[in-house]
PDB file of C-alpha atoms in Angstrom:
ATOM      1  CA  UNK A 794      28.780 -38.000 -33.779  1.00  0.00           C
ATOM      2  CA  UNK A 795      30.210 -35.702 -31.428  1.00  0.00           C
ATOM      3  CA  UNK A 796      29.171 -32.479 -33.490  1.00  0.00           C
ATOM      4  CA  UNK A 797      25.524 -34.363 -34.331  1.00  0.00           C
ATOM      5  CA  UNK A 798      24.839 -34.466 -30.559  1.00  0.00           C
ATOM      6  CA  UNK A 799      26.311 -30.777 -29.897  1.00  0.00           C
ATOM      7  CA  UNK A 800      24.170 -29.518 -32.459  1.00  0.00           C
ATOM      8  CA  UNK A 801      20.756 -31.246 -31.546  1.00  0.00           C
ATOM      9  CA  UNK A 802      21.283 -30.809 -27.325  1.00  0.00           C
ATOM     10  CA  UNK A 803      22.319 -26.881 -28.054  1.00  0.00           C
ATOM     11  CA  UNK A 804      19.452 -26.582 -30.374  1.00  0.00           C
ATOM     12  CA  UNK A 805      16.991 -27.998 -27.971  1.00  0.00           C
ATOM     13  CA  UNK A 806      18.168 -25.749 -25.108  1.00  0.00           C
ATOM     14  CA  UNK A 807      17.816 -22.907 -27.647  1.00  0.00           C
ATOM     15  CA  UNK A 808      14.279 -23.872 -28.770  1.00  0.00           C
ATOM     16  CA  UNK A 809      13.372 -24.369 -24.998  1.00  0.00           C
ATOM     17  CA  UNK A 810      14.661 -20.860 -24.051  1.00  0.00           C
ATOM     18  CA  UNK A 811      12.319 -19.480 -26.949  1.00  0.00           C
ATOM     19  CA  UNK A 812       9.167 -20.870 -25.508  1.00  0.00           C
ATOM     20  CA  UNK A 813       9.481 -19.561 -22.316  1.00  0.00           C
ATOM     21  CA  UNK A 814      10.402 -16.345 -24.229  1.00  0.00           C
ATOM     22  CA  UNK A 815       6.910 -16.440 -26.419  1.00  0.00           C
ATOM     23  CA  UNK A 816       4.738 -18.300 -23.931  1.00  0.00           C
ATOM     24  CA  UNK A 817       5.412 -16.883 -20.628  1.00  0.00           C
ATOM     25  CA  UNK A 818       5.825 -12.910 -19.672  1.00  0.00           C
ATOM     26  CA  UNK A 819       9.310 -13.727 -18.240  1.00  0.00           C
ATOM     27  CA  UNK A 820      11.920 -11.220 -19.039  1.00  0.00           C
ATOM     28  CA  UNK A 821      14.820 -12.543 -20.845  1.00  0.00           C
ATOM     29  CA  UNK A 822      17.433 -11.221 -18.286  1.00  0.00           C
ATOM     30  CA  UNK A 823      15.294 -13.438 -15.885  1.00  0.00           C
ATOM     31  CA  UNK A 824      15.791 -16.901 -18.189  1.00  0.00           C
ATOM     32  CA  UNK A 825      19.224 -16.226 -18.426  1.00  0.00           C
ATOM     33  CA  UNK A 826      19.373 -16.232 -14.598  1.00  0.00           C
ATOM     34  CA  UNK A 827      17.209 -19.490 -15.002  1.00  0.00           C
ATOM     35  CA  UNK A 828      19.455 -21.398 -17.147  1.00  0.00           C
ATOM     36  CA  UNK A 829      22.825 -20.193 -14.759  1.00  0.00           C
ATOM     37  CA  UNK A 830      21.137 -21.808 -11.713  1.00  0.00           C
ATOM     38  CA  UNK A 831      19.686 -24.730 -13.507  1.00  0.00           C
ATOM     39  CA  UNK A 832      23.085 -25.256 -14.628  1.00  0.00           C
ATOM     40  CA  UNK A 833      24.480 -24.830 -11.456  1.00  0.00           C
ATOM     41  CA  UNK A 834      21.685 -27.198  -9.498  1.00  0.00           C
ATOM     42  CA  UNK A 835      22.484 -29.844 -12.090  1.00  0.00           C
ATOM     43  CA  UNK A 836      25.980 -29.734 -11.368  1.00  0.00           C
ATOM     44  CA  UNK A 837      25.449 -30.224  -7.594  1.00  0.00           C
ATOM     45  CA  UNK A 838      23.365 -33.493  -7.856  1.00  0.00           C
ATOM     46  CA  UNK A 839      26.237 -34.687  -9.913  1.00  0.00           C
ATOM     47  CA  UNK A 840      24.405 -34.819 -13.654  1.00  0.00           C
ATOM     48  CA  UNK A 841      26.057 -32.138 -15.573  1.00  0.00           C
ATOM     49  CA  UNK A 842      29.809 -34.141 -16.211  1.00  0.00           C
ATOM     50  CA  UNK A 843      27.533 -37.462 -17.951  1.00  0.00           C
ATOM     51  CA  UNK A 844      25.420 -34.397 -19.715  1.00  0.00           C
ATOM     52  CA  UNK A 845      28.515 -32.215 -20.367  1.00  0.00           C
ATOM     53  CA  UNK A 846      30.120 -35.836 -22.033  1.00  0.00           C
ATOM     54  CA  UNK A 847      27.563 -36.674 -24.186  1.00  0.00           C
ATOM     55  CA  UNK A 848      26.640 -33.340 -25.479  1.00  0.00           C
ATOM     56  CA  UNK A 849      29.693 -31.418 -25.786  1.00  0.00           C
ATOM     57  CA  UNK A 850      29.492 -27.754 -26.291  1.00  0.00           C
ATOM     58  CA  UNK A 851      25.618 -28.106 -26.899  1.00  0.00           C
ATOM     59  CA  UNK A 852      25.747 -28.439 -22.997  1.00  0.00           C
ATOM     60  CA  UNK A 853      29.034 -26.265 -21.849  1.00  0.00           C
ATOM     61  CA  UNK A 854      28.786 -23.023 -24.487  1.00  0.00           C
ATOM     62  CA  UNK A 855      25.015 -22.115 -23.452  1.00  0.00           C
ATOM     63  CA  UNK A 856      24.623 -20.634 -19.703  1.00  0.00           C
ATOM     64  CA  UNK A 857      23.981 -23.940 -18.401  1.00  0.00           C
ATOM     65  CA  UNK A 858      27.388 -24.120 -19.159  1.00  0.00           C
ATOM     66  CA  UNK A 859      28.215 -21.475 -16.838  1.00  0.00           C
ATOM     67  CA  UNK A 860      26.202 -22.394 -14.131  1.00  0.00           C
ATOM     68  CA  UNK A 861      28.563 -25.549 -13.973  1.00  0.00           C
ATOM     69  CA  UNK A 862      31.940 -23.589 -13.991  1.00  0.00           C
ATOM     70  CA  UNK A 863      30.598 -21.532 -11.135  1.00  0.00           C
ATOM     71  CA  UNK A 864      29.545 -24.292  -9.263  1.00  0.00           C
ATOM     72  CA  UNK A 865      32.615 -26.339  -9.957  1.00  0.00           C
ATOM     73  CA  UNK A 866      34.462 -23.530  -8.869  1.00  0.00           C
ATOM     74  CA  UNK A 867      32.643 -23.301  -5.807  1.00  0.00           C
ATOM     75  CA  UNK A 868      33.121 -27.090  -4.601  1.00  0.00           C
ATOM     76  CA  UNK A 869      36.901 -26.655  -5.362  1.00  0.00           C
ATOM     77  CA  UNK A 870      36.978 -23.347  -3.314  1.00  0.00           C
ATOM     78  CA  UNK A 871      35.172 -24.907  -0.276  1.00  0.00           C
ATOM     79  CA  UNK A 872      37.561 -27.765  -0.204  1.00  0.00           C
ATOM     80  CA  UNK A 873      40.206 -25.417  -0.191  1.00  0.00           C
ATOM     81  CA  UNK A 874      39.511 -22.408   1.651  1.00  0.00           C
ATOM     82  CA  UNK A 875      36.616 -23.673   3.844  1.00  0.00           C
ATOM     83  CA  UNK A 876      33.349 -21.558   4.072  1.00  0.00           C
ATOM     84  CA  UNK A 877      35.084 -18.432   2.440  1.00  0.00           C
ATOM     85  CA  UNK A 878      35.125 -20.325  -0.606  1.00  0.00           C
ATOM     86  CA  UNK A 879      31.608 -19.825  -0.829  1.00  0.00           C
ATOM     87  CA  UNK A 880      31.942 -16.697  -2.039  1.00  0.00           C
ATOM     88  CA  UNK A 881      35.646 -16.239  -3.837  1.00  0.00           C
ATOM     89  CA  UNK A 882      35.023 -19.778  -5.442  1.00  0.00           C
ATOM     90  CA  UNK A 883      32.658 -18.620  -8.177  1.00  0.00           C
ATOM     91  CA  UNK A 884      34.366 -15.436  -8.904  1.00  0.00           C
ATOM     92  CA  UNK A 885      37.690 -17.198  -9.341  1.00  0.00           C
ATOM     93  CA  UNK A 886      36.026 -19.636 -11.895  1.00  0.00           C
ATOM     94  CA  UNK A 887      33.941 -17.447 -13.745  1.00  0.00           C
ATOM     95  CA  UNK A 888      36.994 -14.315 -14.047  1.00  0.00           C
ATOM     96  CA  UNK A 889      38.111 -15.212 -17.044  1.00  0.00           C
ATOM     97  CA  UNK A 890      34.798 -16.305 -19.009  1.00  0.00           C
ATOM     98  CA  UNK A 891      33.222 -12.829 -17.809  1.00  0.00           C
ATOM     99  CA  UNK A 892      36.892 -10.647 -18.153  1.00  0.00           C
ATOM    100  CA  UNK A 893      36.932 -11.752 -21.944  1.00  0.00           C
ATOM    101  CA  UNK A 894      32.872 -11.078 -22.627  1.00  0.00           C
ATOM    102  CA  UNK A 895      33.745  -7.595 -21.526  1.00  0.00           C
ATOM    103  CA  UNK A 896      37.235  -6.937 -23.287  1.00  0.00           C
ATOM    104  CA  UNK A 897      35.660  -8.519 -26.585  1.00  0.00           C
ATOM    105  CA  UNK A 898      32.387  -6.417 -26.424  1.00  0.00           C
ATOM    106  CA  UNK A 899      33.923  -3.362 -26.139  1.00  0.00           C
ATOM    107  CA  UNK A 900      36.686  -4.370 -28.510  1.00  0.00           C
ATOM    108  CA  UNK A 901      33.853  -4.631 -30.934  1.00  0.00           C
ATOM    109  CA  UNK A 902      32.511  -1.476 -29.709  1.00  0.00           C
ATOM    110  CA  UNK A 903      35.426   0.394 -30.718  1.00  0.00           C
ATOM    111  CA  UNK A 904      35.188  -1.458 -34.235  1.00  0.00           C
ATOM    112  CA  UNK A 905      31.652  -1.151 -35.146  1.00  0.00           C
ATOM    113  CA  UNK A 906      30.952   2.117 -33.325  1.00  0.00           C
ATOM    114  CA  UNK A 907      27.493   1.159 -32.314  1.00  0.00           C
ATOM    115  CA  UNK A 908      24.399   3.728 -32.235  1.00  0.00           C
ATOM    116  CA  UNK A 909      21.292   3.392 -29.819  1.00  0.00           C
ATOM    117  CA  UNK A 910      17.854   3.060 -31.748  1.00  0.00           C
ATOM    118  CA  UNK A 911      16.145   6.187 -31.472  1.00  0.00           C
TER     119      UNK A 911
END
């Protein structure tokens, strides 16, 4: 059931994200930003962990996903470091998500030896 719910909540997130692709006029760089604070304002009220549960990796792979990590990071930072971890709490969580995005993409690079469209 667990894969059945992953499947269906990342699909619907997916779907969602389209719309506002085809029926709005907002960028997609602006979505993505979107989804990370959505993410991030569902973590503070306390929702995302029950949503994160149920769905699985429907909920944490997609940026919602990262919205929470940076957010979680945040609240641990705070409670550590005091209102300095406002700032180095996010960048601590998110290091290693955004550190391997980079290395991997131009890992691939190297591989596949991209061109730009002309």
């Amino acid at each position: 059931m667990d894969y059945i719910n992953a499947f269906w909540v990342g699909g619907l997130i997916c779907a969602l994200v389209q719309i506002l692709m085809e029926k709005t006029k907002m960028m997609p760089g602006r979505i993505m930003v979107l989804l990370v604070v959505l993410g991030a304002c569902i973590s503070v009220v306390g929702w995302y962990e029950p949503f994160q549960e149920f769905a699985g990796a429907g909920a944490g792979v997609p940026l919602l996903g990262f919205g929470n990590v940076l957010m979680k990071g945040v609240k641990e930072a705070v409670d550590e470091q005091g209102l300095l971890g406002l700032w180095a709490g996010g960048f601590k969580a998110g290091a290693v998500g955004t550190s391997a995005a980079l290395i991997f993409g131009y890992l691939a690079s190297l591989l596949f030896n991209p061109k730009s469209k002309d």
